[in-house]
Coordinates of C-alpha atoms and ligand atoms in Angstrom, one line a residue:
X1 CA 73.5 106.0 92.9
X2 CA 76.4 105.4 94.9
X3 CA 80.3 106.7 95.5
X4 CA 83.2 105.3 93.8
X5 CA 85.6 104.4 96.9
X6 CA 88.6 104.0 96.9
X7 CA 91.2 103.2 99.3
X8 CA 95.2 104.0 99.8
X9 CA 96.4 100.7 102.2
X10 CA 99.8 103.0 103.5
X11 CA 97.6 105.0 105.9
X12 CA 93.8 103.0 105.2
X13 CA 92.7 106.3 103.9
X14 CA 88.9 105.6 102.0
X15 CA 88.9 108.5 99.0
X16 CA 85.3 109.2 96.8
X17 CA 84.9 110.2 93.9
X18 CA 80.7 111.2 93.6
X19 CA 79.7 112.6 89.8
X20 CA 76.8 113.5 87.9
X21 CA 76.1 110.7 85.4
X22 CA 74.7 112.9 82.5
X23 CA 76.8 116.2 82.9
X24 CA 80.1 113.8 83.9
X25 CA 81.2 116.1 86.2
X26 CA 82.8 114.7 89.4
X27 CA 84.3 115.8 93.3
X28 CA 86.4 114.0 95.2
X29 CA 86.6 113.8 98.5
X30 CA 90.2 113.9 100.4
X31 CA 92.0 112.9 97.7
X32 CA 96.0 110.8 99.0
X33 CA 99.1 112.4 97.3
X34 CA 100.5 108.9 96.9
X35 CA 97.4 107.5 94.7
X36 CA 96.9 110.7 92.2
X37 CA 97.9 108.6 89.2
X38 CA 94.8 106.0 90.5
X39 CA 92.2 108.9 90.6
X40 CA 93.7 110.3 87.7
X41 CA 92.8 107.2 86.0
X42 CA 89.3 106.8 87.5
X43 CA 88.5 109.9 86.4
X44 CA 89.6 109.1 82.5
X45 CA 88.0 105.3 83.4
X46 CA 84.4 107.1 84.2
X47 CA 84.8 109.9 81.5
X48 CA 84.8 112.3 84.3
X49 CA 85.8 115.7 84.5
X50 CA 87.2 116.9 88.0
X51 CA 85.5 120.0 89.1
X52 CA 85.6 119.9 93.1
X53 CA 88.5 118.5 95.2
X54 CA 87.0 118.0 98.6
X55 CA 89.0 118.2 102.4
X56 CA 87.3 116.8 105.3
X57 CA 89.8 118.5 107.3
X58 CA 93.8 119.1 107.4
X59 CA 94.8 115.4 108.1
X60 CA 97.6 114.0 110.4
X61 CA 98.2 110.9 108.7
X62 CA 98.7 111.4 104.7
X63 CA 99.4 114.3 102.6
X64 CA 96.2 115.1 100.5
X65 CA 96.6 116.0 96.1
X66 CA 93.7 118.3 96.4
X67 CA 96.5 120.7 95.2
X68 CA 97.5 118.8 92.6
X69 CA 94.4 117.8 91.0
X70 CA 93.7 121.4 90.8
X71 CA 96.9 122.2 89.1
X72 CA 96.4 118.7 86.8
X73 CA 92.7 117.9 86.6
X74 CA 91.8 121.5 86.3
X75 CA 89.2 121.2 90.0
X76 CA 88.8 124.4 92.9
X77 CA 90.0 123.3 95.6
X78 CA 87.2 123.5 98.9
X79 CA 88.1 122.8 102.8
X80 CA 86.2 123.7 105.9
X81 CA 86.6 127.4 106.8
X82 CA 87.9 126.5 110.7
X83 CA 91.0 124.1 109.5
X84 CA 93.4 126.7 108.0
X85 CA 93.8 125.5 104.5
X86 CA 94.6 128.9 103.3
X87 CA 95.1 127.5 99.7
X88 CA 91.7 126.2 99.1
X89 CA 89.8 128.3 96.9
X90 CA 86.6 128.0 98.9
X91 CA 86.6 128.3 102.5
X92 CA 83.2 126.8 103.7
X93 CA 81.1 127.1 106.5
X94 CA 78.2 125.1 108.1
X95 CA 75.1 124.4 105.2
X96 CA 77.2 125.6 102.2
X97 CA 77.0 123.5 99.0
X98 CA 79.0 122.3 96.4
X99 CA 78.0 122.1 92.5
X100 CA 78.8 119.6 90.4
X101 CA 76.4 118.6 87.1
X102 CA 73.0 118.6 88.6
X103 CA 73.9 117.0 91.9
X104 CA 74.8 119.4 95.5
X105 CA 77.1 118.4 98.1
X106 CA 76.1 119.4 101.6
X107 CA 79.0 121.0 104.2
X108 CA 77.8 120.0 108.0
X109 CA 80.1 121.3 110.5
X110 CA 81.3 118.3 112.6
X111 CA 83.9 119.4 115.0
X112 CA 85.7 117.4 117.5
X113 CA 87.9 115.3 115.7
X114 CA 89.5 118.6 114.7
X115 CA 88.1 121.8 115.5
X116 CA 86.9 122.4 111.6
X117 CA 86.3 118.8 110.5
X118 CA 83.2 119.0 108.2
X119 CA 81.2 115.9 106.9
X120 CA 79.7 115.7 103.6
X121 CA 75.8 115.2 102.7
X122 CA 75.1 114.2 99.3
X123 CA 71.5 112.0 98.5
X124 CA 71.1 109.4 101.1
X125 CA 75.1 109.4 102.2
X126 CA 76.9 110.9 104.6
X127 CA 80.9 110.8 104.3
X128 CA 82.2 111.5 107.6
X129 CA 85.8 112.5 107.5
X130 CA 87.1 111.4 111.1
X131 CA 83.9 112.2 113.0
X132 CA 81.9 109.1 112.5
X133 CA 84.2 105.8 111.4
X134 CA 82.4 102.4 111.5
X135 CA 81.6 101.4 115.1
X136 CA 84.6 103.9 116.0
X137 CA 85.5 107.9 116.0
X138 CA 88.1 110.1 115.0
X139 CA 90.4 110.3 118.3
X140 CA 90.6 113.8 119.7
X141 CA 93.6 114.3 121.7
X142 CA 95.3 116.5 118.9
X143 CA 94.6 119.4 116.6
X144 CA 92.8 121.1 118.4
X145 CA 90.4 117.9 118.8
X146 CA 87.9 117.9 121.7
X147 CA 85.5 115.0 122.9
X148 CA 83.1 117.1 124.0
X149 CA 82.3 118.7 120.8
X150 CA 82.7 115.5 118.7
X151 CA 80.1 114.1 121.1
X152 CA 77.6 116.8 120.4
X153 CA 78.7 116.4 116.6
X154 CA 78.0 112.4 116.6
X155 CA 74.8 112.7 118.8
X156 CA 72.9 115.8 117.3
X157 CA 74.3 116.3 113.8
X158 CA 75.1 112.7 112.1
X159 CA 72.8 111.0 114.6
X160 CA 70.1 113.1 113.4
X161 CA 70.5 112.0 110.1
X162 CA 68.2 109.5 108.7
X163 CA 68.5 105.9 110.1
X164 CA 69.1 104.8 106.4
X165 CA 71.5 107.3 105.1
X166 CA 74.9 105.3 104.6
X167 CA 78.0 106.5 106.1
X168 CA 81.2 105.9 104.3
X169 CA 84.0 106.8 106.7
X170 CA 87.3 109.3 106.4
X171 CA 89.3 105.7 107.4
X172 CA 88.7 102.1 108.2
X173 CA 91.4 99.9 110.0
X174 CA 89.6 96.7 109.3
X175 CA 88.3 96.3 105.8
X176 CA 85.0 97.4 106.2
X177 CA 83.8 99.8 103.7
X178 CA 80.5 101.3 104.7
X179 CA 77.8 101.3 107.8
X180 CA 74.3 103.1 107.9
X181 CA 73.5 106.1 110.8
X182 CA 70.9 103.8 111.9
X183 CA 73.6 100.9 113.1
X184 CA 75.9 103.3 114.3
X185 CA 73.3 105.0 116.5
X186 CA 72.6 101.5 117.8
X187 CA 75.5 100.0 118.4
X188 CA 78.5 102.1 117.8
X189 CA 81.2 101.2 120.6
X190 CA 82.6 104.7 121.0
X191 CA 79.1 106.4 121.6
X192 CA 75.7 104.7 121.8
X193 CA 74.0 104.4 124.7
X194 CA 76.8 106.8 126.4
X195 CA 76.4 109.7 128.0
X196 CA 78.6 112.9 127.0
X197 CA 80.7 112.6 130.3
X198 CA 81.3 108.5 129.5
X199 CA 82.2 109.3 126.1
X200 CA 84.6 111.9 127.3
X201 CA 86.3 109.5 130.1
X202 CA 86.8 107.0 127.1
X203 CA 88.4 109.0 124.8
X204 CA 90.4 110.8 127.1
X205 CA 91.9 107.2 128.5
X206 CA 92.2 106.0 124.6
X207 CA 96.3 106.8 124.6
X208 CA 97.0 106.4 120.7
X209 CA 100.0 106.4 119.1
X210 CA 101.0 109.6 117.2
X211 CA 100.3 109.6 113.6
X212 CA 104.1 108.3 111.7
X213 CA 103.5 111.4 109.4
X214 CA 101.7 114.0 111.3
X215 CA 104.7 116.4 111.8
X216 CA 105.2 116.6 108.0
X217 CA 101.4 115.8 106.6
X218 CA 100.1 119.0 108.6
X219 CA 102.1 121.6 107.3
X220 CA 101.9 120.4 103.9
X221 CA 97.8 119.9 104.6
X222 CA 97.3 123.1 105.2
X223 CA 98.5 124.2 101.7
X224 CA 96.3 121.8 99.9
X225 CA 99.5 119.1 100.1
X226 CA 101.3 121.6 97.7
X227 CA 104.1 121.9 100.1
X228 CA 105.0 118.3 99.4
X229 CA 107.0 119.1 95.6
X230 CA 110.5 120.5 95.2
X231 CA 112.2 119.4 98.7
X232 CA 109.8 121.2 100.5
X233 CA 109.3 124.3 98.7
X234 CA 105.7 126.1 98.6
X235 CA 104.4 125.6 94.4
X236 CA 102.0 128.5 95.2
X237 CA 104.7 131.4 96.2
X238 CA 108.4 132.1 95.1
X239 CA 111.1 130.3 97.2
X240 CA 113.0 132.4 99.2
X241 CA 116.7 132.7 97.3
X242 CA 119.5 130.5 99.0
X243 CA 121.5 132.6 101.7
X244 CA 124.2 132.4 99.7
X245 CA 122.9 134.5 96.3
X246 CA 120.4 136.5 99.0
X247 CA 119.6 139.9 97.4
X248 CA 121.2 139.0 94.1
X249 CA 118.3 138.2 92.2
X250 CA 114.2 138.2 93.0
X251 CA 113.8 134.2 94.0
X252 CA 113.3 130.8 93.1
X253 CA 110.3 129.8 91.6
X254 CA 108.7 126.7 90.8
X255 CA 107.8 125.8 87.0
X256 CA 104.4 125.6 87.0
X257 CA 104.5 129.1 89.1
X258 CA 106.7 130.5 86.7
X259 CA 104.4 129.3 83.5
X260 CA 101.0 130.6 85.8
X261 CA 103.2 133.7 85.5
X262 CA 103.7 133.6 81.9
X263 CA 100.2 132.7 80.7
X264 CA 98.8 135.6 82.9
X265 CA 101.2 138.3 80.7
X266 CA 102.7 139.2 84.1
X267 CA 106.1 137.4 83.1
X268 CA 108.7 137.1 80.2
X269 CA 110.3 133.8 79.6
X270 CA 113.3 133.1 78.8
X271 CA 115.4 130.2 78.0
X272 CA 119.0 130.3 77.9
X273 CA 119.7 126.9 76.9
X274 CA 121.9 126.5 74.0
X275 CA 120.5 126.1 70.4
X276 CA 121.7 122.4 70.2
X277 CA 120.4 121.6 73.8
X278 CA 116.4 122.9 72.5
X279 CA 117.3 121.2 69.7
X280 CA 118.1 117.8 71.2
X281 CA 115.9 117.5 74.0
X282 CA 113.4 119.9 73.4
X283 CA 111.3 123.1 73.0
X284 CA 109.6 125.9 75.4
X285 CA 106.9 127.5 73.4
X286 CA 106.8 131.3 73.4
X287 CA 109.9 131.2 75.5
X288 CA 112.9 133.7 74.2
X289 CA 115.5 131.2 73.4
X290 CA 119.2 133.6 74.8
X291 CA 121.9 131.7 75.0
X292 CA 124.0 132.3 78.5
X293 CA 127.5 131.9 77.9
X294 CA 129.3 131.6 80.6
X295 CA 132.8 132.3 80.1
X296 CA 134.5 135.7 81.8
X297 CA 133.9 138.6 80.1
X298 CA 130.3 137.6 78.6
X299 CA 128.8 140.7 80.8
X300 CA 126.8 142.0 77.9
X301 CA 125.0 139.8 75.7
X302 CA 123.0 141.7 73.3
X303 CA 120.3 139.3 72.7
X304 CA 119.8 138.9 76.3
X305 CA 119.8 142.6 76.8
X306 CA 116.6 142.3 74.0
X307 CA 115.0 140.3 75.8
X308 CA 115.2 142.5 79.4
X309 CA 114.3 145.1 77.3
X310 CA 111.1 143.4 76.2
X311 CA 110.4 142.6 80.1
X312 CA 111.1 145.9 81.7
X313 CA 109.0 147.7 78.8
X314 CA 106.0 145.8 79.9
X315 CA 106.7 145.9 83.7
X316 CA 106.6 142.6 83.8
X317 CA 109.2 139.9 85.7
X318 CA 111.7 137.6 84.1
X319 CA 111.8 134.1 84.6
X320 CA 114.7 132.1 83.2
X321 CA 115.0 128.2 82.9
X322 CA 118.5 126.6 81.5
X323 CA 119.2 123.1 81.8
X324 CA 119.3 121.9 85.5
X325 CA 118.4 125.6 87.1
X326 CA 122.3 126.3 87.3
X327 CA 122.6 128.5 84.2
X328 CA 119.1 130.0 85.2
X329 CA 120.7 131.2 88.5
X330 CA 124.0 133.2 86.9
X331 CA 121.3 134.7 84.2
X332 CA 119.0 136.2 86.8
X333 CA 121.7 137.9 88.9
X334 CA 122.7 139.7 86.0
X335 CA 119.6 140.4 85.1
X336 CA 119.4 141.6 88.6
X337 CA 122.2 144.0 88.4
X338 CA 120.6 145.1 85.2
X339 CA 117.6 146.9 86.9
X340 CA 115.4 143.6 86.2
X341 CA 112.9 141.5 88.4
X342 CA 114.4 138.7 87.8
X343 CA 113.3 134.7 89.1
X344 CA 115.2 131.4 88.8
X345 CA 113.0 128.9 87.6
X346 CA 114.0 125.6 89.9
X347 CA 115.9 122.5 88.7
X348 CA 115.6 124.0 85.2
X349 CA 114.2 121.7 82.0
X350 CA 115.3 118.1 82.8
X351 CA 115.6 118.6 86.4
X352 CA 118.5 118.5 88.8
X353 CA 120.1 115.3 88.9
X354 CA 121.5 115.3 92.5
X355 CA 118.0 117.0 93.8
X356 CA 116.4 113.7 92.3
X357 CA 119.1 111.4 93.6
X358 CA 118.0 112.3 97.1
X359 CA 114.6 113.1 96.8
X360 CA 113.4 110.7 94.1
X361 CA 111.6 112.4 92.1
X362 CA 112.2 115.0 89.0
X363 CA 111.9 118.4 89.2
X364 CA 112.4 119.5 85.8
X365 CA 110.0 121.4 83.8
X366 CA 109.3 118.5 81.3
X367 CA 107.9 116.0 84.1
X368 CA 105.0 118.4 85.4
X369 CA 102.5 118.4 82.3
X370 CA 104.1 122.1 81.4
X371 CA 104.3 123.0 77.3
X372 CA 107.2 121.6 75.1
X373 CA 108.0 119.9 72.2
X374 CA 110.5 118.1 70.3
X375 CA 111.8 119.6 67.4
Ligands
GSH401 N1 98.6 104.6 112.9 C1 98.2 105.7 112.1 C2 97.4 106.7 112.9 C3 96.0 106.4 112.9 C4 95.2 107.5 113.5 O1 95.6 108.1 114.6 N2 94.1 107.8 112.9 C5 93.3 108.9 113.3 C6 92.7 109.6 112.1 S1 93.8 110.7 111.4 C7 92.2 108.5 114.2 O2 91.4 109.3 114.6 N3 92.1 107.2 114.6 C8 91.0 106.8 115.4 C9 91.3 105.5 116.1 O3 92.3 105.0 115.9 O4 90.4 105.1 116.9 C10 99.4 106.4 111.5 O5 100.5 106.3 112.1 O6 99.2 107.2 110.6
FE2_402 FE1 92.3 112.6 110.6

């Protein structure tokens, strides 16, 4: 049986997807933001359902989607313990194992490349992140990268792997897709036949380019590429409010935040769109529909005042949506003078127009797989 791979050209990342062929339950392994729609579709291709979403470590070169899949696919998230991905739901260590179907996935701590870089073991293949690429190896001159300790990670972990377990790579610059442990023990230019202090001289006189993306794929990377949405903005914890409204209401949240909210009773939704605007474009379920006027003198709004009521009874937090997250905004700092916890859900139910101008995307509620309906 072998791994699907797949490859993303932009940074000549190699991605696998490895699944159990009776339970059809699948893990990928580092996952590219840019290609989730591909190994969404591979996924639905295969008849697969994702239930790992792998890191080899917290790359320099492409933001990762293990974030993503988890939020879309429904997958727990699982990076080496030593890289700092806080947001991954399993932190593992040296010898741990992954699940999926009948089949177990086999964490070996290879460091060097980056102090926590793991490689993968699963049947007779080993994927190797940026430890081991085909008659190459991860550079190590940042991220806390040392040559020394890839050495020993090359020489006594992979290379004591057997000669015919294949090794499919974290990268390859030149088309090739696979290699074996045997041929890279034999000939690998980097390190066979070297001694550690050769191998160190060599990499230490390698002078690569910087990675184009590293300053904005590492932050990102280390919260599962989750970072990447909404201008910048963390999906996993409330935005800090604008300078200009600070301390007049809780925050900004993100929709899918605000719905994680809602579906665990901890939140009260409300949407204070217009009648005709549900209407017309469409429907929040379980959200209380309170129309915010906004003309002068509109301080009390019974209905609205309901529906704090409802929240504050339950101790739970408001979260508002309007349109574009403009309305939403002028609803919460009232609520906020009115004793309330009260959140801003960002860019609204269609999404900001001039936020997607500049960032290209859409923000909106509608275009992240949330609940709605047309009338
Ligand atoms: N040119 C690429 C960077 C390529 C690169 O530095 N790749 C890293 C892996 S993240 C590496 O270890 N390369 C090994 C090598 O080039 O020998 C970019 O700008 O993103
Ligand atoms: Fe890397």
């Amino acid at each position: 049986m072998k791994p699907i791979q797949l490859f993303d050209p932009e940074s000549s990342t190699y991605t696998y997807v490895l699944f159990d062929v009776d339970a059809r339950e699948a893990l990928i392994i580092d996952p590219v933001d840019e290609q989730i729609e591909r190994d969404l579709a591979t996924l639905r291709e295969y008849g697969l359902k994702l239930v790992w979403a792998v890191e080899t470590h917290a790359h320099a070169d492409h933001i990762t989607s293990a974030g993503k899949l988890a939020e879309l696919a429904g997958a727990r998230t699982a990076a080496p313990a030593g890289c700092g991905i806080g947001t991954a739901a399993v932190q593992l260590q040296h010898g741990d194992t992954l699940r999926f179907g009948g089949e177990t996935l086999q964490a070996l701590h290879t460091p060097g490349h980056t102090a926590g870089s793991m490689s993968y073991r699963w049947r007779g293949h080993v994927f190797t992140g940026d430890t081991l690429l085909i008659n190459g190896c991860g550079r190590t001159d940042f991220q806390s990268g040392s040559a020394s300790d890839l050495y020993r990670s090359l020489t006594e972990v992979l290379f004591a792997l057997p000669d015919d377990t294949i090794v499919w790579p974290g990268h390859d610059y030149q088309g090739r897709s696979h290699s074996t442990i045997g041929q890279e023990k034999a000939s690998n230019a980097r390190v066979a036949g070297k001694s550690e202090a050769e191998f160190v001289a060599l990499m230490d006189s390698l002078q690569l380019p910087r990675p184009r993306r590293i300053d904005e794929a590492v932050p990102a990377n280390l919260s599962s590429g989750l970072r990447h949405d909404l201008d910048g903005a963390l999906l996993m914890q409330p935005r800090p409010v604008p300078a200009a409204h600070q301390g007049s209401y809780a925050g900004d949240v993100s929709p899918q935040l605000a719905w994680q909210w809602v579906q665990a009773g901890e939140a009260v939704l409300v949407d204070v769109r217009t009648d005709a605007e549900r209407e017309w474009v469409g429907f929040v379920p379980g959200a209380v529909p309170v129309a915010w006027k906004q003309w002068p003198g509109m301080a009390l709004n019974p209905q609205f005042d309901d529906a704090i009521r409802q929240a504050a009874e339950g101790g739970r937090k408001l979260v508002l949506l309007c349109r574009s997250g403009v309305r939403s905004i002028a609803a919460a700092k009232r609520a906020t003078e009115l004793g309330l916890l009260a959140y801003n859900i960002l860019e609204g139910f269609e999404g900001d127009p001039d936020a997607q101008a500049h960032r290209g995307g859409r923000g909106g509620w509608r275009f992240h797989g949330l609940p709605w309906r047309q009338n």
